[in-house]
CSV table of C-alpha atoms in Angstrom, one decimal:
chain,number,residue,atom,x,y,z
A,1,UNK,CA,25.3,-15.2,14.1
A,2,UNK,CA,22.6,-13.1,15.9
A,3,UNK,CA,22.1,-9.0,15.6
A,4,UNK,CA,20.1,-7.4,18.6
A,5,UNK,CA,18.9,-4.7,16.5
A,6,UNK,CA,14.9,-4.0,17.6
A,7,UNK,CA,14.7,-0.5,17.5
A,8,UNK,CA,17.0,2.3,17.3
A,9,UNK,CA,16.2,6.4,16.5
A,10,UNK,CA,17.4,8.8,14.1
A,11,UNK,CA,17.1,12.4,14.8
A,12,UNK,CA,18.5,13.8,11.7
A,13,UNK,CA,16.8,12.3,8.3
A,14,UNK,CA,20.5,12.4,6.7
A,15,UNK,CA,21.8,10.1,9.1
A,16,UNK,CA,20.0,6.8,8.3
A,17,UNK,CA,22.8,4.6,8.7
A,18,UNK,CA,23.9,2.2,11.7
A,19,UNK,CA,26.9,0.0,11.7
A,20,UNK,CA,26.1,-3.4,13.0
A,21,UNK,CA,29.8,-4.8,14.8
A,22,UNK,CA,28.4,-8.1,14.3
A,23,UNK,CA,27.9,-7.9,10.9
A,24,UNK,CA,29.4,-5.5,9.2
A,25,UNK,CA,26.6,-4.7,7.3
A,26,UNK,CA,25.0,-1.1,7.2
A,27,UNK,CA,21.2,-0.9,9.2
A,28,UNK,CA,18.9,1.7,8.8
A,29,UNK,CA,15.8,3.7,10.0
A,30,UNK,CA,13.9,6.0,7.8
A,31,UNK,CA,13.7,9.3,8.8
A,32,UNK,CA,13.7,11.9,11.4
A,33,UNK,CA,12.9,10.6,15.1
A,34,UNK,CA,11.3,7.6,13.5
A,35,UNK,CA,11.6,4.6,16.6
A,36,UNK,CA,10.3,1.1,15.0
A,37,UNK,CA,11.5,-2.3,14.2
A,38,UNK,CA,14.1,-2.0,11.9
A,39,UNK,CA,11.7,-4.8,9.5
A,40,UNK,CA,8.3,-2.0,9.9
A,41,UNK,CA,6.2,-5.1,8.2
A,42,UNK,CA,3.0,-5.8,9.7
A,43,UNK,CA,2.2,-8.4,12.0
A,44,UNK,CA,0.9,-11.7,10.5
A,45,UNK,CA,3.3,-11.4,7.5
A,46,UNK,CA,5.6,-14.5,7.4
A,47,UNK,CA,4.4,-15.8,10.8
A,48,UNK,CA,4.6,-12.3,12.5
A,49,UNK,CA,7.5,-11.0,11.1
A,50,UNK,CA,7.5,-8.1,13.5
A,51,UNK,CA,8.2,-10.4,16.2
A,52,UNK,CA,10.7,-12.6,14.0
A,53,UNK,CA,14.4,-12.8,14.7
A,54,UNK,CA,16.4,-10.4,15.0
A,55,UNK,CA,18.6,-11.4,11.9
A,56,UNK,CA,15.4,-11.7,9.6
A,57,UNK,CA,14.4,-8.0,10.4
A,58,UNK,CA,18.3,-7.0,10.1
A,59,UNK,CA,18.6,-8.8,6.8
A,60,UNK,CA,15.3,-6.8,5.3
A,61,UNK,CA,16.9,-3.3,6.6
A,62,UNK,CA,19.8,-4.3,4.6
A,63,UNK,CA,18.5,-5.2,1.6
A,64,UNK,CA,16.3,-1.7,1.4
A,65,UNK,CA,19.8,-0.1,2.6
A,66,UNK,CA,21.6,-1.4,-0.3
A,67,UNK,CA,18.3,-0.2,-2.8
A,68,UNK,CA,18.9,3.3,-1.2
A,69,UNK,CA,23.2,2.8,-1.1
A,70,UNK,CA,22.3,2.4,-5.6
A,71,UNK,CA,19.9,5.1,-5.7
A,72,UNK,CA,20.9,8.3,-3.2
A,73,UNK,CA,18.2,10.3,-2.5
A,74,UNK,CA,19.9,13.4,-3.9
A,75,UNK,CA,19.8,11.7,-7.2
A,76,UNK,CA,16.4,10.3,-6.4
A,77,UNK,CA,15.4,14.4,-6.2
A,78,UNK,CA,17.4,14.9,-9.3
A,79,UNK,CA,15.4,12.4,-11.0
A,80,UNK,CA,11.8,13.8,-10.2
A,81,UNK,CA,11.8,16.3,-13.1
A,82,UNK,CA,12.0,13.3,-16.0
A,83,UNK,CA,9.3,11.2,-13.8
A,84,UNK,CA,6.4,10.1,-16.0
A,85,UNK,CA,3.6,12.6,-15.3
A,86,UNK,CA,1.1,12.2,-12.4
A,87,UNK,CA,-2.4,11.4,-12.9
A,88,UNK,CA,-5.3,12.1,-10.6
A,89,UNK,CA,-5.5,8.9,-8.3
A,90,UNK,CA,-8.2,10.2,-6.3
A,91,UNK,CA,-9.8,12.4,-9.0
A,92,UNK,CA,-10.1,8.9,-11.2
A,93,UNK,CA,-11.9,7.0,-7.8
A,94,UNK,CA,-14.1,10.5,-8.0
A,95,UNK,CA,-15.4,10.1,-11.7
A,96,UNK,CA,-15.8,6.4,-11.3
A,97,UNK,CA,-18.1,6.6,-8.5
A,98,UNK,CA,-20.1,9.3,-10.2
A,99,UNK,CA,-20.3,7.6,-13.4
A,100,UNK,CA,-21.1,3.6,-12.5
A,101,UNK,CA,-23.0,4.7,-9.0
A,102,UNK,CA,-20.8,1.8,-8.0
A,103,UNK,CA,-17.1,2.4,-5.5
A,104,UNK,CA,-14.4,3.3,-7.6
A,105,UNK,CA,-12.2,0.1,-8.3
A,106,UNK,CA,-8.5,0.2,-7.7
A,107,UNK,CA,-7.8,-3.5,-8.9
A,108,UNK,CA,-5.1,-5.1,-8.1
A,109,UNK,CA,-2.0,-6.5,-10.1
A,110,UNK,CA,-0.7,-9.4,-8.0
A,111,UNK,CA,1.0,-13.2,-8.7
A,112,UNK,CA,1.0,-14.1,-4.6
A,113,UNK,CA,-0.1,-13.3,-1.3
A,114,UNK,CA,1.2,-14.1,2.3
A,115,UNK,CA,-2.2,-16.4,3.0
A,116,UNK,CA,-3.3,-17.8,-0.4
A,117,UNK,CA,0.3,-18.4,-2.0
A,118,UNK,CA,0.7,-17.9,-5.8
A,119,UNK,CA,-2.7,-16.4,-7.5
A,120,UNK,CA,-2.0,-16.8,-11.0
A,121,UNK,CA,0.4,-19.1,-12.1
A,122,UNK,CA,0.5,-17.8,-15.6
A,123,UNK,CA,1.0,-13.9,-14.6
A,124,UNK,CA,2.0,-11.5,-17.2
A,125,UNK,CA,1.2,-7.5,-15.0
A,126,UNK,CA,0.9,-6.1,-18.5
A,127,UNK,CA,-1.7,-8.1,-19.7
A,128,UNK,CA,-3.6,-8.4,-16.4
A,129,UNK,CA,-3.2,-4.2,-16.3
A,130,UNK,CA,-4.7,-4.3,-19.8
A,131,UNK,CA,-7.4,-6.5,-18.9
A,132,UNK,CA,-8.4,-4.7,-15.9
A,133,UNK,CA,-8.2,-1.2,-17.6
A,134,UNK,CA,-10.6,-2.5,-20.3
A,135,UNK,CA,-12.6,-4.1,-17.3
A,136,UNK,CA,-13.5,-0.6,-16.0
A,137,UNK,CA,-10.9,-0.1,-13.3
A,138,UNK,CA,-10.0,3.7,-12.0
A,139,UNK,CA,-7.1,2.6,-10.8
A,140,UNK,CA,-4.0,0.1,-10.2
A,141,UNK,CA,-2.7,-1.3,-7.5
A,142,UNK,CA,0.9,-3.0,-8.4
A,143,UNK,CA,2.6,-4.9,-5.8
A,144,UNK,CA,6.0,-3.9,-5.6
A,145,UNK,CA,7.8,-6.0,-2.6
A,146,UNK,CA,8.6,-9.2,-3.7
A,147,UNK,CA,9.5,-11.6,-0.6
A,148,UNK,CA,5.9,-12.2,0.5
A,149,UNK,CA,3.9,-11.1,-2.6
A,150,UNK,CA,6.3,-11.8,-5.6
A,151,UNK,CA,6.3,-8.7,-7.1
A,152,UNK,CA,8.4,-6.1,-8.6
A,153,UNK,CA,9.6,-2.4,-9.2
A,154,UNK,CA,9.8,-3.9,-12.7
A,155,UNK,CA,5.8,-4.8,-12.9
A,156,UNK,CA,5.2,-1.2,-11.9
A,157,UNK,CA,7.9,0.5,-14.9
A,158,UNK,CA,6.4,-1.9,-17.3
A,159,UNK,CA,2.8,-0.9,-17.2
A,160,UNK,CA,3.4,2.4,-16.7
A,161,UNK,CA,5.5,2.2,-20.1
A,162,UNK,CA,2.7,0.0,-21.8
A,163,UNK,CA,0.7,3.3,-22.2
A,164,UNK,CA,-1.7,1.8,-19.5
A,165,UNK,CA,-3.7,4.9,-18.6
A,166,UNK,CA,-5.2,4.3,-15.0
A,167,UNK,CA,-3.2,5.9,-12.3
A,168,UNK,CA,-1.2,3.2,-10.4
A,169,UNK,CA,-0.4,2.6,-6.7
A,170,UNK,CA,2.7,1.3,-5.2
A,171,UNK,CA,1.6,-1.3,-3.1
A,172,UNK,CA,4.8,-2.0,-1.1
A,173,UNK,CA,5.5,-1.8,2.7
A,174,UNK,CA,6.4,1.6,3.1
A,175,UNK,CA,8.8,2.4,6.0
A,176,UNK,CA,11.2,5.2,4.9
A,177,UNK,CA,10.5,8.2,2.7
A,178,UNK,CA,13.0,7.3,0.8
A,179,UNK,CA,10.8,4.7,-0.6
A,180,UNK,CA,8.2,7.7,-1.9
A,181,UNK,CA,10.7,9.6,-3.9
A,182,UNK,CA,12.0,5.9,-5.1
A,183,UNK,CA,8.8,4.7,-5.9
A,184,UNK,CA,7.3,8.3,-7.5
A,185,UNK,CA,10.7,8.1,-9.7
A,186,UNK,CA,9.0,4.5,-11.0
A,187,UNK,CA,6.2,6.0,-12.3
A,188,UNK,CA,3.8,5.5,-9.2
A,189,UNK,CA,1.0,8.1,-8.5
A,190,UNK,CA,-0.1,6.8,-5.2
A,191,UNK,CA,1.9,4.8,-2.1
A,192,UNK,CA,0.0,3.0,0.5
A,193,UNK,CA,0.8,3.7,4.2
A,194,UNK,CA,-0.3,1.6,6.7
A,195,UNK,CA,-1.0,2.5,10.2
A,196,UNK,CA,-0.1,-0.8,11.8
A,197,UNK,CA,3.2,-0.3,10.9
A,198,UNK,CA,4.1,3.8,11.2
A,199,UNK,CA,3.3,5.8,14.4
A,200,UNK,CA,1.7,9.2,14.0
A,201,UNK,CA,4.2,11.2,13.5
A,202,UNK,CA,5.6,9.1,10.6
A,203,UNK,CA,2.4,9.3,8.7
A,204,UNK,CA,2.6,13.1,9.3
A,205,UNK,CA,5.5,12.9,7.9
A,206,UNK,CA,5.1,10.8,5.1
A,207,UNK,CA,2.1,12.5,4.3
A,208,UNK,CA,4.2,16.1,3.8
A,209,UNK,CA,6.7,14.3,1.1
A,210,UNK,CA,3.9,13.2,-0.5
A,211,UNK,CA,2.0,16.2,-0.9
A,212,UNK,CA,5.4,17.6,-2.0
A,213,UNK,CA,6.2,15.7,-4.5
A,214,UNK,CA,2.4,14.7,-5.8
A,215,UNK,CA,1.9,11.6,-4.7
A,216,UNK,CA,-1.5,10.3,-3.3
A,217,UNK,CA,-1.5,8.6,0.1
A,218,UNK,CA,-4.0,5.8,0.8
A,219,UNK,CA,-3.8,5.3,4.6
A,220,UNK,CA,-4.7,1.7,6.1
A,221,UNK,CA,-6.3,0.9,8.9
A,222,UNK,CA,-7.9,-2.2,10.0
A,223,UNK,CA,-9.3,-1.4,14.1
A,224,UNK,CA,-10.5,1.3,16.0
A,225,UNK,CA,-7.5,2.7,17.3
A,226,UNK,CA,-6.0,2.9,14.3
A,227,UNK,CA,-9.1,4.7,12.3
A,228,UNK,CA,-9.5,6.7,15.7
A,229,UNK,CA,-5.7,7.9,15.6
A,230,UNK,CA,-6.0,8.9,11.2
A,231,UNK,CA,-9.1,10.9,12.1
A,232,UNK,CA,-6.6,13.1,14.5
A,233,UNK,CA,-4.2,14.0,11.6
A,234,UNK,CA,-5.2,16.4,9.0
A,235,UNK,CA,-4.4,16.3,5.4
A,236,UNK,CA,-5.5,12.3,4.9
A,237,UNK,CA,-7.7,12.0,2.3
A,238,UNK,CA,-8.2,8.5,1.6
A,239,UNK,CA,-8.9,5.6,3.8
A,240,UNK,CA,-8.8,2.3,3.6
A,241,UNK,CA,-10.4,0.1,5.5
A,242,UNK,CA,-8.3,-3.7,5.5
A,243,UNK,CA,-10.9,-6.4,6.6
A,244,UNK,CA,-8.1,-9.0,7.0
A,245,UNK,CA,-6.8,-9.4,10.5
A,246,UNK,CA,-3.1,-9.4,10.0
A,247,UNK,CA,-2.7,-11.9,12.9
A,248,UNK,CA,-5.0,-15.0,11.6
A,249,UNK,CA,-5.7,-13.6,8.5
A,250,UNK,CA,-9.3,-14.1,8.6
A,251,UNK,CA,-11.1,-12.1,6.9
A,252,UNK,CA,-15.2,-10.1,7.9
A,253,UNK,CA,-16.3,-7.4,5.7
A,254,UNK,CA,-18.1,-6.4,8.5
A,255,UNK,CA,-15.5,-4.8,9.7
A,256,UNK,CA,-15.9,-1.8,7.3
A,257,UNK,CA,-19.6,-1.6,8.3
A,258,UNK,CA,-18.2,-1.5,12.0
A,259,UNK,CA,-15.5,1.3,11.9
A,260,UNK,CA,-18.0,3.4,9.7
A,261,UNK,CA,-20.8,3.6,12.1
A,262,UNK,CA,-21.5,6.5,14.7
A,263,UNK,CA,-19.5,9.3,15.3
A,264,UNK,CA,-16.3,8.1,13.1
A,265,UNK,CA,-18.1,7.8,9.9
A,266,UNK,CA,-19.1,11.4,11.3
A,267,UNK,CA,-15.8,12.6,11.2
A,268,UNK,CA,-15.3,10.8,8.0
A,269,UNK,CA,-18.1,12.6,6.0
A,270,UNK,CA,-17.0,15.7,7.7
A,271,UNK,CA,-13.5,15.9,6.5
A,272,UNK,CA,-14.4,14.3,3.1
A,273,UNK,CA,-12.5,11.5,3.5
A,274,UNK,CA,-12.8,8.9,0.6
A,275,UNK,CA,-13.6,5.6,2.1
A,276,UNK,CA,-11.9,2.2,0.2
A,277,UNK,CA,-12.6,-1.1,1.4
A,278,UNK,CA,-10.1,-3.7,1.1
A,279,UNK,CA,-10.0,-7.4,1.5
A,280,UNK,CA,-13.1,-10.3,1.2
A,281,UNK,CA,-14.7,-8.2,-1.8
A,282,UNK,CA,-16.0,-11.6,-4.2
A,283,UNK,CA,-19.2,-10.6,-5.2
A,284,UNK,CA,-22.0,-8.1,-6.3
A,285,UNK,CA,-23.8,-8.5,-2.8
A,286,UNK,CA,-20.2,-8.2,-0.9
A,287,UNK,CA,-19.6,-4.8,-3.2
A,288,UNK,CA,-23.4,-3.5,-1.8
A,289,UNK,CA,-23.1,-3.8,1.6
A,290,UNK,CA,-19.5,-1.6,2.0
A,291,UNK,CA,-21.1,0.7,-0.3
A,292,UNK,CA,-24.3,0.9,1.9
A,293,UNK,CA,-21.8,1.2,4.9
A,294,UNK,CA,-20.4,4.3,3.5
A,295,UNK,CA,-17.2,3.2,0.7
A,296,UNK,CA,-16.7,5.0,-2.1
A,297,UNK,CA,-13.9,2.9,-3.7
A,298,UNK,CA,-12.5,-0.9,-3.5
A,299,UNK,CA,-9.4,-2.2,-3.5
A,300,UNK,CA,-9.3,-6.2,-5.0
A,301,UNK,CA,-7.2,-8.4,-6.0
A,302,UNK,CA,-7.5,-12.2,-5.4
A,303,UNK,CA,-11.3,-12.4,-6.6
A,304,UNK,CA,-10.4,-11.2,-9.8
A,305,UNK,CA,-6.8,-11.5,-10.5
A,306,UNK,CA,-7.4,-15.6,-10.1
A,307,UNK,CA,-10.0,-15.5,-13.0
A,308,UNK,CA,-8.9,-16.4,-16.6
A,309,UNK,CA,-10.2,-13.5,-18.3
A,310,UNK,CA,-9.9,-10.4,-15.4
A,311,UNK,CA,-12.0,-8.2,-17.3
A,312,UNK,CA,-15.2,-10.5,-17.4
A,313,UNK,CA,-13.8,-11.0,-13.3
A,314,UNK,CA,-14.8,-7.7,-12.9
A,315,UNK,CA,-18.3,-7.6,-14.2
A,316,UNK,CA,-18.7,-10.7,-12.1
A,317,UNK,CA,-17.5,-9.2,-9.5
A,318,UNK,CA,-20.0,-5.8,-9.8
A,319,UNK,CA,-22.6,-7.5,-11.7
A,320,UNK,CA,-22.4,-5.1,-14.3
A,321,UNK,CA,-20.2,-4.2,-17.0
A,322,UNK,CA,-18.8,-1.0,-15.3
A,323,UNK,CA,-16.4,0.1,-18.7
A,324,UNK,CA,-19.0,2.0,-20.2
């Protein structure tokens, strides 16, 4: 049975739902006069999801429908005042940069990706947040969505209970604001937003609930049309710059050095924009050249979270012990 759903638009952000006739089944879109497709994953993601059947995009709508269907937003709002307390995502990248000379790291609690299948066979988030905490790492990224990267809501509560100190980003495809109150409520201090998948005016948006309710926004981009179209909105602070093509998923740090250069890393410097680069990060020499092309902070995962001890990883990876 086939649903025709692509794209559909809301103009009021309290009427998110759609009845499907075929199915029965409640659809959604996020918010406002958001137009997508109803799955908002990037393109490469489980052989270009955003061009995959109808039914697999419908069935993903559902399943964060039934997420918001147990948590209403109202209660969602409700639930912000007993929310573990925010820490300074962005101030932690600051003091790290200062006090290593190296980019701040924001390493990165993952069992799987898309294009390398499962990382670490023997995962325990705690103990790899542990490990990278006592490694030197400003900050956390947890991954959060669980079909393509095998992770968890429950990764993210768990090291945020563990007392682990380093402020932690959701890493999760973000496509409704519900998902920042949701994810906030979790214990998260920072969301990811990625500009392949949201137009303009949803990262506007996005970016006013997050100021709202104290979240930091790391924005991605991974072209010059999508850095060109972030350095038209105000209010972005961080940057990241995603050297893996989500089409082939090859991978050229290059890239960073690229959309850096001329009049956008202009702009950048201008509006004090804290640069992260993200993707193809393995060793001390791959760490130099985005720094000498203008980063500030890193985002990595694979080179480190694959190692048997991820806190030695990480002095491998900077090659230096960066905890002190």
């Amino acid at each position: 049975m086939s649903c025709r759903i692509t794209t559909f638009t809301v103009s009021n952000p309290n009427c998110s739902k759609l009845w499907s006739k075929k199915t029965s089944i409640k659809a959604f879109c996020s918010f406002r006069s958001l137009r997508v497709s109803v799955s908002g994953y990037p393109r490469g993601i489980g052989n270009s999801l955003l061009h995959s059947s109808s039914n697999s995009r419908f069935r993903l709508a559902a399943s964060l429908e039934l997420m918001k269907e147990k948590n209403a937003l109202s209660s969602l709002k409700k639930a912000l005042d007993n929310a573990p307390p925010l820490r300074d995502f962005i101030g932690s990248l600051k003091e790290s940069y200062l006090r290593t000379g190296s980019p701040g790291l924001i390493a990165e609690v993952k069992k799987a990706s898309p294009s390398r299948g499962v990382l670490r066979e023997n995962f325990h988030p705690v103990e790899v947040a542990k490990a990278y905490e006592k490694g030197g790492a400003a900050c956390l990224s947890v991954l959060t969505d669980e079909k393509y990267f095998q992770g968890s809501f429950e990764n993210l509560v768990a090291i945020r209970n563990a007392g682990v100190k380093c402020p932690l980003l959701c890493k999760e495809f973000i496509v409704d604001a519900w998902q920042l109150y949701y994810a906030r409520t979790k214990g998260a201090d920072a969301v990811l937003l990625i500009a392949a998948v949201l137009p303009d005016i949803d990262i506007k948006y996005m970016l006013k609930i997050c100021r709202k309710i104290g979240l930091a926004a790391l924005v991605e981009v991974h072209d010059e049309n999508e850095m060109d179209r972030m350095l038209a909105i105000d209010g972005i602070e961080l940057i990241g710059i995603n050297n893996r093509n989500l089409e082939t998923f090859e991978v050229d740090i290059s890239n960073t050095k690229k959309l850096l250069e001329g009049e956008r890393g202009e702009k950048l410097r201008q509006k004090n924009i804290i640069v992260v680069g993200e993707s193809g990060l393995f060793t001390p020499a791959d760490i130099a050249y985005v720094q000498e092309a203008g980063v500030k902070a890193i985002l990595v995962g694979e080179s480190i979270v694959k190692q048997e001890d991820p806190t030695k990883g990480i002095r491998d990876l900077f090659g230096k012990d960066i905890s002190a």
